Short mmCIF file of C-alpha atoms and ligand atoms in Angstrom, two decimals:
data_model
loop_
_atom_site.label_atom_id
_atom_site.label_comp_id
_atom_site.label_asym_id
_atom_site.label_seq_id
_atom_site.Cartn_x
_atom_site.Cartn_y
_atom_site.Cartn_z
CA MET A 4 -18.33 24.14 9.25
CA LYS A 5 -16.25 22.46 11.84
CA ILE A 6 -13.77 19.86 10.72
CA ILE A 7 -12.28 17.24 13.16
CA PHE A 8 -8.42 16.19 12.67
CA ALA A 9 -7.34 12.90 13.84
CA SER A 10 -4.32 11.63 12.40
CA ALA A 11 -1.55 9.05 13.40
CA HIS A 12 0.55 10.28 10.90
CA ASP A 13 2.64 12.52 13.32
CA THR A 14 2.23 13.18 17.00
CA ASP A 15 2.27 16.97 16.54
CA SER A 16 -0.91 18.09 14.54
CA GLU A 17 0.11 21.49 14.38
CA PRO A 18 2.03 21.13 10.97
CA TRP A 19 -1.01 19.73 9.67
CA ILE A 20 -3.82 21.69 10.91
CA LYS A 21 -2.07 25.12 10.04
CA PRO A 22 -1.69 25.04 6.59
CA LEU A 23 -5.18 23.05 6.19
CA GLN A 24 -6.87 25.92 8.10
CA ALA A 25 -5.18 28.53 5.87
CA LEU A 26 -6.09 26.59 2.66
CA VAL A 27 -9.73 26.17 3.64
CA PRO A 28 -10.39 29.48 5.70
CA THR A 29 -14.01 29.04 5.59
CA ALA A 30 -13.91 26.07 8.22
CA GLU A 31 -12.69 25.70 11.50
CA PHE A 32 -10.61 22.66 12.04
CA GLN A 33 -10.12 21.00 15.60
CA ASN A 34 -7.48 18.80 16.58
CA TRP A 35 -8.93 15.31 18.09
CA ASP A 36 -8.66 15.74 21.88
CA GLU A 37 -9.62 12.12 23.89
CA HIS A 38 -10.51 13.59 26.76
CA GLY A 39 -12.64 16.91 25.18
CA PRO A 40 -16.36 17.14 24.34
CA THR A 41 -17.70 15.98 20.94
CA ILE A 42 -17.46 19.01 18.50
CA GLY A 43 -20.37 18.25 16.36
CA ALA A 44 -18.16 18.07 13.37
CA GLN A 45 -19.37 17.71 9.62
CA LEU A 46 -16.24 16.85 8.37
CA ALA A 47 -13.32 14.48 9.50
CA VAL A 48 -9.69 14.65 7.94
CA VAL A 49 -8.20 11.23 9.54
CA TRP A 50 -5.38 8.68 9.08
CA ASN A 51 -5.75 5.63 11.40
CA PRO A 52 -8.25 7.75 13.80
CA PRO A 53 -9.26 6.64 17.41
CA ALA A 54 -11.54 3.83 17.61
CA ASP A 55 -14.32 6.06 19.22
CA ILE A 56 -14.12 9.05 16.45
CA PHE A 57 -17.24 7.83 14.39
CA LEU A 58 -19.43 7.17 17.76
CA ARG A 59 -18.29 10.62 19.10
CA GLU A 60 -18.68 12.63 15.87
CA SER A 61 -21.62 11.29 14.78
CA LYS A 62 -22.79 14.13 12.43
CA LEU A 63 -20.11 13.74 9.88
CA GLU A 64 -21.38 14.33 6.17
CA ALA A 65 -17.92 13.22 4.88
CA ILE A 66 -14.65 11.79 5.82
CA PHE A 67 -11.26 12.71 4.22
CA ASN A 68 -8.71 9.92 4.70
CA LEU A 69 -4.97 10.93 4.78
CA GLY A 70 -3.81 7.88 2.77
CA ALA A 71 -4.82 5.64 -0.16
CA GLY A 72 -5.95 2.68 1.92
CA VAL A 73 -9.34 3.02 3.60
CA ASP A 74 -9.23 -0.25 5.52
CA ALA A 75 -8.63 0.72 8.73
CA LEU A 76 -11.97 3.06 8.82
CA PHE A 77 -14.28 0.20 8.04
CA ARG A 78 -13.29 -1.75 11.19
CA LEU A 79 -14.55 1.35 13.23
CA PRO A 80 -17.57 1.12 15.10
CA GLY A 81 -20.24 3.93 14.19
CA LEU A 82 -19.03 4.70 10.74
CA LYS A 83 -22.18 4.77 8.61
CA ASP A 84 -22.95 3.18 5.43
CA ASP A 85 -24.00 6.16 3.70
CA THR A 86 -21.13 8.68 4.69
CA PRO A 87 -18.69 9.47 1.59
CA ILE A 88 -15.06 8.53 2.11
CA VAL A 89 -12.60 10.26 0.10
CA ARG A 90 -9.15 9.08 -0.30
CA LEU A 91 -5.77 10.19 -1.39
CA GLU A 92 -4.93 9.59 -5.04
CA ASP A 93 -1.14 9.42 -5.46
CA ALA A 94 -0.11 12.73 -3.60
CA GLY A 95 3.53 11.66 -4.23
CA MET A 96 2.96 8.04 -3.25
CA ALA A 97 3.13 6.27 -6.46
CA VAL A 98 6.66 7.24 -7.04
CA GLN A 99 7.65 5.85 -4.02
CA MET A 100 5.97 2.85 -4.56
CA ALA A 101 7.59 2.50 -8.05
CA GLU A 102 11.19 3.09 -6.36
CA TYR A 103 10.49 0.44 -3.69
CA ALA A 104 9.21 -2.20 -6.08
CA ALA A 105 12.19 -1.43 -8.34
CA TYR A 106 14.72 -1.69 -5.35
CA ALA A 107 13.27 -5.10 -4.50
CA LEU A 108 13.06 -6.36 -8.12
CA LEU A 109 16.68 -5.13 -9.11
CA ARG A 110 18.14 -6.42 -5.77
CA ALA A 111 16.86 -9.93 -6.54
CA SER A 112 17.42 -9.91 -10.25
CA ARG A 113 20.71 -8.16 -10.20
CA GLN A 114 21.81 -10.43 -7.27
CA PHE A 115 22.81 -7.40 -5.18
CA ASP A 116 22.03 -9.57 -2.27
CA ALA A 117 24.72 -12.25 -3.43
CA TYR A 118 27.22 -9.20 -4.05
CA GLU A 119 26.48 -7.99 -0.33
CA ALA A 120 27.31 -11.53 0.82
CA LEU A 121 30.34 -11.67 -1.26
CA GLN A 122 31.79 -8.48 -0.32
CA ASN A 123 31.78 -9.59 3.36
CA THR A 124 34.09 -12.28 2.31
CA GLN A 125 36.10 -10.27 -0.14
CA PHE A 126 35.43 -12.27 -3.19
CA TRP A 127 35.70 -10.82 -6.59
CA THR A 128 33.05 -13.26 -8.07
CA PRO A 129 30.96 -11.66 -11.27
CA GLN A 130 27.62 -13.38 -10.94
CA PRO A 131 25.70 -14.81 -14.30
CA ASP A 132 24.66 -12.00 -16.57
CA ILE A 133 20.82 -10.75 -16.22
CA ASP A 134 18.32 -12.54 -18.41
CA ARG A 135 15.00 -10.56 -17.78
CA ARG A 136 12.91 -13.30 -19.50
CA LYS A 137 13.66 -15.25 -16.46
CA TRP A 138 12.17 -12.48 -14.14
CA PRO A 139 8.78 -11.72 -15.30
CA VAL A 140 7.16 -9.43 -13.01
CA GLY A 141 3.32 -9.43 -12.14
CA VAL A 142 1.46 -6.73 -10.47
CA MET A 143 -1.30 -7.20 -8.21
CA GLY A 144 -3.69 -4.00 -8.35
CA MET A 145 -3.43 -1.67 -11.38
CA GLY A 146 -4.74 1.34 -9.62
CA VAL A 147 -2.75 4.45 -8.87
CA MET A 148 0.01 2.69 -7.06
CA GLY A 149 -0.09 -0.46 -9.79
CA ALA A 150 -0.03 1.40 -12.79
CA ARG A 151 3.05 3.37 -11.71
CA VAL A 152 4.99 0.36 -10.54
CA ALA A 153 4.32 -1.73 -13.83
CA GLN A 154 5.24 1.41 -16.18
CA THR A 155 8.57 2.00 -14.26
CA LEU A 156 9.49 -2.04 -14.03
CA ALA A 157 8.56 -2.20 -17.86
CA SER A 158 10.74 0.78 -18.59
CA PHE A 159 13.52 -1.77 -17.48
CA ASN A 160 12.89 -3.97 -20.14
CA TYR A 161 11.26 -6.80 -17.82
CA PRO A 162 8.02 -8.40 -19.09
CA VAL A 163 5.52 -7.13 -16.77
CA ALA A 164 1.85 -7.80 -16.63
CA GLY A 165 -1.00 -6.47 -14.30
CA TRP A 166 -3.92 -8.06 -12.64
CA SER A 167 -6.73 -6.18 -11.49
CA ARG A 168 -10.65 -6.20 -11.63
CA SER A 169 -11.52 -4.36 -14.62
CA GLY A 170 -8.25 -4.26 -16.50
CA ASN A 171 -6.74 -1.16 -18.51
CA ASP A 172 -4.84 -0.53 -21.58
CA LEU A 173 -1.42 0.64 -20.56
CA PRO A 174 1.08 0.07 -23.49
CA GLY A 175 3.44 -2.84 -23.07
CA ILE A 176 1.80 -4.26 -20.04
CA ALA A 177 -0.20 -7.58 -20.41
CA GLN A 178 -3.25 -7.40 -18.74
CA PHE A 179 -5.14 -9.85 -16.74
CA VAL A 180 -8.61 -9.48 -15.14
CA GLY A 181 -10.91 -10.99 -12.66
CA ARG A 182 -10.46 -14.28 -10.75
CA HIS A 183 -10.66 -16.28 -13.92
CA GLN A 184 -7.47 -14.87 -14.91
CA LEU A 185 -5.93 -15.03 -11.70
CA SER A 186 -4.03 -18.65 -12.31
CA ALA A 187 -2.79 -17.53 -15.50
CA PHE A 188 -1.31 -14.36 -14.29
CA LEU A 189 0.28 -16.18 -11.39
CA GLY A 190 1.60 -18.99 -13.58
CA ARG A 191 3.60 -16.32 -15.80
CA THR A 192 4.80 -14.59 -12.68
CA ARG A 193 8.02 -14.81 -11.00
CA VAL A 194 8.19 -11.50 -9.27
CA LEU A 195 4.75 -10.61 -7.55
CA ILE A 196 4.33 -7.54 -6.41
CA ASN A 197 0.99 -6.68 -4.42
CA THR A 198 -0.50 -3.33 -4.37
CA LEU A 199 -4.03 -4.25 -3.86
CA PRO A 200 -6.21 -2.75 -1.50
CA LEU A 201 -7.70 -4.86 1.41
CA THR A 202 -11.36 -5.89 0.89
CA ASP A 203 -13.24 -8.98 1.73
CA GLU A 204 -12.22 -10.32 -1.49
CA THR A 205 -8.43 -9.84 -1.56
CA ARG A 206 -7.93 -10.90 2.37
CA GLY A 207 -5.80 -13.56 2.18
CA ILE A 208 -5.07 -13.70 -1.57
CA LEU A 209 -1.36 -14.50 -0.69
CA SER A 210 -1.98 -18.06 0.19
CA ARG A 211 -0.22 -21.18 -0.02
CA GLN A 212 -2.53 -22.29 -3.07
CA ASN A 213 -2.00 -19.19 -5.01
CA LEU A 214 1.67 -18.61 -4.39
CA LEU A 215 2.29 -22.33 -5.42
CA GLU A 216 1.20 -21.22 -9.05
CA LEU A 217 3.97 -18.63 -9.39
CA GLN A 218 7.10 -19.87 -11.23
CA PRO A 219 9.82 -21.43 -9.15
CA HIS A 220 12.28 -19.49 -6.98
CA ALA A 221 9.71 -16.49 -6.91
CA HIS A 222 10.03 -13.14 -5.27
CA ILE A 223 7.22 -11.78 -3.36
CA VAL A 224 7.14 -8.00 -2.45
CA ASN A 225 3.85 -7.11 -0.22
CA VAL A 226 3.16 -3.16 -0.10
CA GLY A 227 -0.57 -3.54 0.04
CA ARG A 228 -1.65 -4.59 3.45
CA GLY A 229 -0.46 -7.18 5.95
CA GLU A 230 -3.66 -9.19 5.86
CA HIS A 231 -3.13 -9.99 2.26
CA LEU A 232 -0.51 -12.52 3.13
CA ILE A 233 -0.78 -15.67 4.91
CA GLU A 234 2.22 -15.46 6.80
CA GLU A 235 2.54 -19.10 7.64
CA ASP A 236 2.28 -19.94 4.07
CA LEU A 237 4.98 -17.80 3.06
CA LEU A 238 7.35 -19.02 5.50
CA ALA A 239 6.60 -22.66 4.46
CA LEU A 240 7.20 -22.02 0.85
CA LEU A 241 10.45 -19.98 1.75
CA ASP A 242 11.45 -23.21 3.17
CA SER A 243 10.57 -25.43 0.48
CA GLY A 244 12.31 -23.25 -1.94
CA HIS A 245 9.41 -22.52 -3.98
CA ILE A 246 9.72 -18.95 -2.92
CA GLN A 247 13.40 -17.22 -3.15
CA GLY A 248 12.85 -14.12 -1.07
CA ALA A 249 10.57 -11.89 0.00
CA THR A 250 10.36 -8.14 0.51
CA LEU A 251 7.56 -7.06 3.01
CA ASP A 252 6.51 -3.20 4.27
CA VAL A 253 3.21 -4.67 5.55
CA PHE A 254 2.11 -6.76 8.19
CA ARG A 255 -0.66 -8.40 10.04
CA GLN A 256 0.12 -7.00 13.24
CA GLU A 257 1.85 -3.45 13.01
CA PRO A 258 4.46 -2.56 14.46
CA LEU A 259 6.11 -6.18 13.78
CA PRO A 260 6.12 -8.18 17.26
CA GLN A 261 9.72 -8.42 18.36
CA ASP A 262 9.48 -12.26 18.20
CA HIS A 263 8.09 -12.49 14.92
CA PRO A 264 10.15 -14.98 12.58
CA PHE A 265 10.12 -12.47 9.50
CA TRP A 266 12.61 -10.32 11.66
CA ARG A 267 15.45 -12.78 11.60
CA HIS A 268 14.52 -14.56 8.34
CA PRO A 269 17.49 -14.66 5.95
CA ARG A 270 15.47 -14.41 2.95
CA ILE A 271 13.02 -11.57 3.92
CA THR A 272 13.90 -8.03 3.76
CA LEU A 273 11.58 -5.85 5.72
CA THR A 274 10.50 -2.32 6.15
CA PRO A 275 8.41 -0.61 8.61
CA HIS A 276 5.29 0.44 6.60
CA VAL A 277 7.20 3.19 4.61
CA ALA A 278 7.05 2.02 0.93
CA ALA A 279 5.09 4.84 -0.12
CA ALA A 280 4.84 7.33 2.95
CA SER A 281 1.95 10.08 2.64
CA LEU A 282 4.00 13.40 1.97
CA ARG A 283 2.76 16.35 4.18
CA GLU A 284 2.84 19.19 1.82
CA GLU A 285 1.54 16.85 -1.06
CA SER A 286 -1.29 15.44 1.03
CA ILE A 287 -2.54 18.78 2.70
CA GLU A 288 -2.29 20.37 -0.78
CA GLN A 289 -4.85 17.68 -1.97
CA VAL A 290 -7.14 17.18 0.91
CA ALA A 291 -7.57 20.73 1.06
CA GLU A 292 -8.55 21.03 -2.57
CA LYS A 293 -11.00 18.32 -2.21
CA ILE A 294 -12.50 19.86 1.19
CA ASN A 295 -12.97 23.13 -1.01
CA ARG A 296 -14.54 21.36 -3.90
CA TYR A 297 -16.91 19.45 -1.41
CA LEU A 298 -17.71 22.78 0.07
CA ARG A 299 -18.48 24.41 -3.40
CA GLY A 300 -20.81 21.37 -4.08
CA GLU A 301 -18.35 20.39 -6.88
CA PRO A 302 -17.77 16.72 -7.75
CA LEU A 303 -14.98 15.01 -6.26
CA THR A 304 -12.58 12.23 -7.17
CA GLY A 305 -10.85 9.69 -5.03
CA VAL A 306 -14.45 8.69 -3.68
CA VAL A 307 -14.44 5.28 -2.14
CA ALA A 308 -17.00 3.09 -3.84
CA ARG A 309 -18.68 1.31 -0.64
CA SER A 310 -20.00 -1.70 -2.48
CA LYS A 311 -16.59 -2.35 -3.56
CA GLY A 312 -14.68 -1.16 -0.14
CA TYR A 313 -11.96 0.94 -2.04
P1 NDP B 421 -6.67 2.00 -6.26
O1 NDP B 421 -7.95 2.07 -5.74
O2 NDP B 421 -6.15 3.12 -7.07
O3 NDP B 421 -6.26 0.66 -7.08
C1 NDP B 421 -6.70 -0.51 -6.55
C2 NDP B 421 -6.50 -1.39 -7.58
O4 NDP B 421 -6.68 -2.99 -7.02
C3 NDP B 421 -7.33 -1.47 -8.86
O5 NDP B 421 -6.44 -1.69 -9.99
C4 NDP B 421 -8.54 -2.46 -8.99
O6 NDP B 421 -9.10 -2.74 -9.89
C5 NDP B 421 -7.58 -3.65 -8.03
N1 NDP B 421 -8.75 -4.26 -7.39
C6 NDP B 421 -9.09 -4.02 -6.21
N2 NDP B 421 -9.94 -5.37 -5.69
C7 NDP B 421 -9.79 -6.05 -6.42
C8 NDP B 421 -9.98 -7.40 -6.84
N3 NDP B 421 -10.83 -8.16 -5.89
N4 NDP B 421 -9.66 -8.35 -7.77
C9 NDP B 421 -8.61 -7.72 -8.52
N5 NDP B 421 -8.53 -6.47 -8.71
C10 NDP B 421 -8.72 -5.76 -7.51
O7 NDP B 421 -5.54 2.11 -5.04
P2 NDP B 421 -4.16 2.72 -5.06
O8 NDP B 421 -3.42 2.04 -6.20
O9 NDP B 421 -4.06 4.11 -4.63
O10 NDP B 421 -3.48 1.91 -3.53
C11 NDP B 421 -3.61 0.49 -3.69
C12 NDP B 421 -3.28 0.06 -1.79
O11 NDP B 421 -2.03 0.24 -1.89
C13 NDP B 421 -4.14 0.91 -0.80
O12 NDP B 421 -5.29 0.39 -0.53
C14 NDP B 421 -3.19 0.49 0.20
O13 NDP B 421 -3.48 -0.70 1.01
C15 NDP B 421 -1.84 0.17 -0.46
N6 NDP B 421 -0.89 1.19 -0.12
C16 NDP B 421 0.17 0.99 0.72
C17 NDP B 421 1.06 1.96 1.05
C18 NDP B 421 2.40 1.49 1.77
O14 NDP B 421 3.36 2.49 2.08
N7 NDP B 421 2.65 0.44 1.92
C19 NDP B 421 1.11 3.16 0.45
C20 NDP B 421 -0.03 3.62 -0.12
C21 NDP B 421 -1.07 2.57 -0.56
P3 NDP B 421 -9.87 -2.07 -10.73
O15 NDP B 421 -8.90 -1.26 -11.57
O16 NDP B 421 -10.61 -2.85 -11.64
O17 NDP B 421 -10.72 -1.14 -9.77
C1 OXD B 422 -1.54 4.22 2.74
C2 OXD B 422 -0.78 3.65 3.23
O1 OXD B 422 -2.88 3.45 2.36
O2 OXD B 422 0.06 4.59 3.87
O3 OXD B 422 -1.80 5.32 2.33
O4 OXD B 422 -0.59 2.62 3.77
#
């Protein structure tokens, strides 16, 4: 059993392949070599792999993705409709996502941004006390990431709602389901946190039309994918004041181009796609476990539903 490894996580593949090889001794891992021959791999372990991987390694029986989002794989030529794709589930990412969302929410609602500015002017100026009812949080996507985010923020006593395709019954989190409840969800939300996967249905969902439905002085946190957000719409709504601020981790083009207006916008805080990193040890452990189960013919979790795209 040959396994091709092609990951953009690190320039050095050794710290990934060595432990994977030790945990899956019955297979032979080989690092992707853009100049090398096709190895006839049966399995692939990938993260943002080279564009020609599925054309060159055309005998793949299954693909193991070293991340939660699989949207990048669907853009690559040669990906067969019936090749199972298995993604990471949590693997240490959900807690990071919750930290990130908590930071963004608290910075806005506890006015830490205002205090940063005040410190620069050496003014001792307490801001009005927090009223959590004025900061209703809405989490788009209630999967592995969204559920952890929602539960964490609810534990700080913010009113939290979740929006998803099929809903779930997390205690203390108001549930909104499907397109027909999107408007009601947005209308009760001031801090919108997007943890959706990128699919044909969710691309562009953070549009002017939808963002206008949010409560005034809204704050947007985008940790899903850059293509969820219509960037020009966000800029216009920041200018109009309907949106008070945005915390963005993902962008249409990554790295964000030097001349992009987001870099210098006073009400945008941005980070370079680090909201929830794939931690090496956790990722290796989970992927090795999934491969071993696959090799033993046991059922797997985290298999992408190709009809839904996530
Ligand atoms: P999951 O598959 O566990 O959860 C996806 C959630 O989105 C589910 O609740 C699903 O609904 C919901 N959803 C999907 N499509 C729709 C739709 N059309 N309408 C309403 N709800 C929808 O994924 P994860 O939580 O593990 O990851 C989510 C995304 O987070 C990833 O795809 C990736 O893009 C992003 N991510 C970003 C990272 C970063 O560092 N910035 C790190 C990790 C992930 P249902 O429950 O009904 O299926
Ligand atoms: C992921 C990511 O999807 O890091 O795992 O964005």
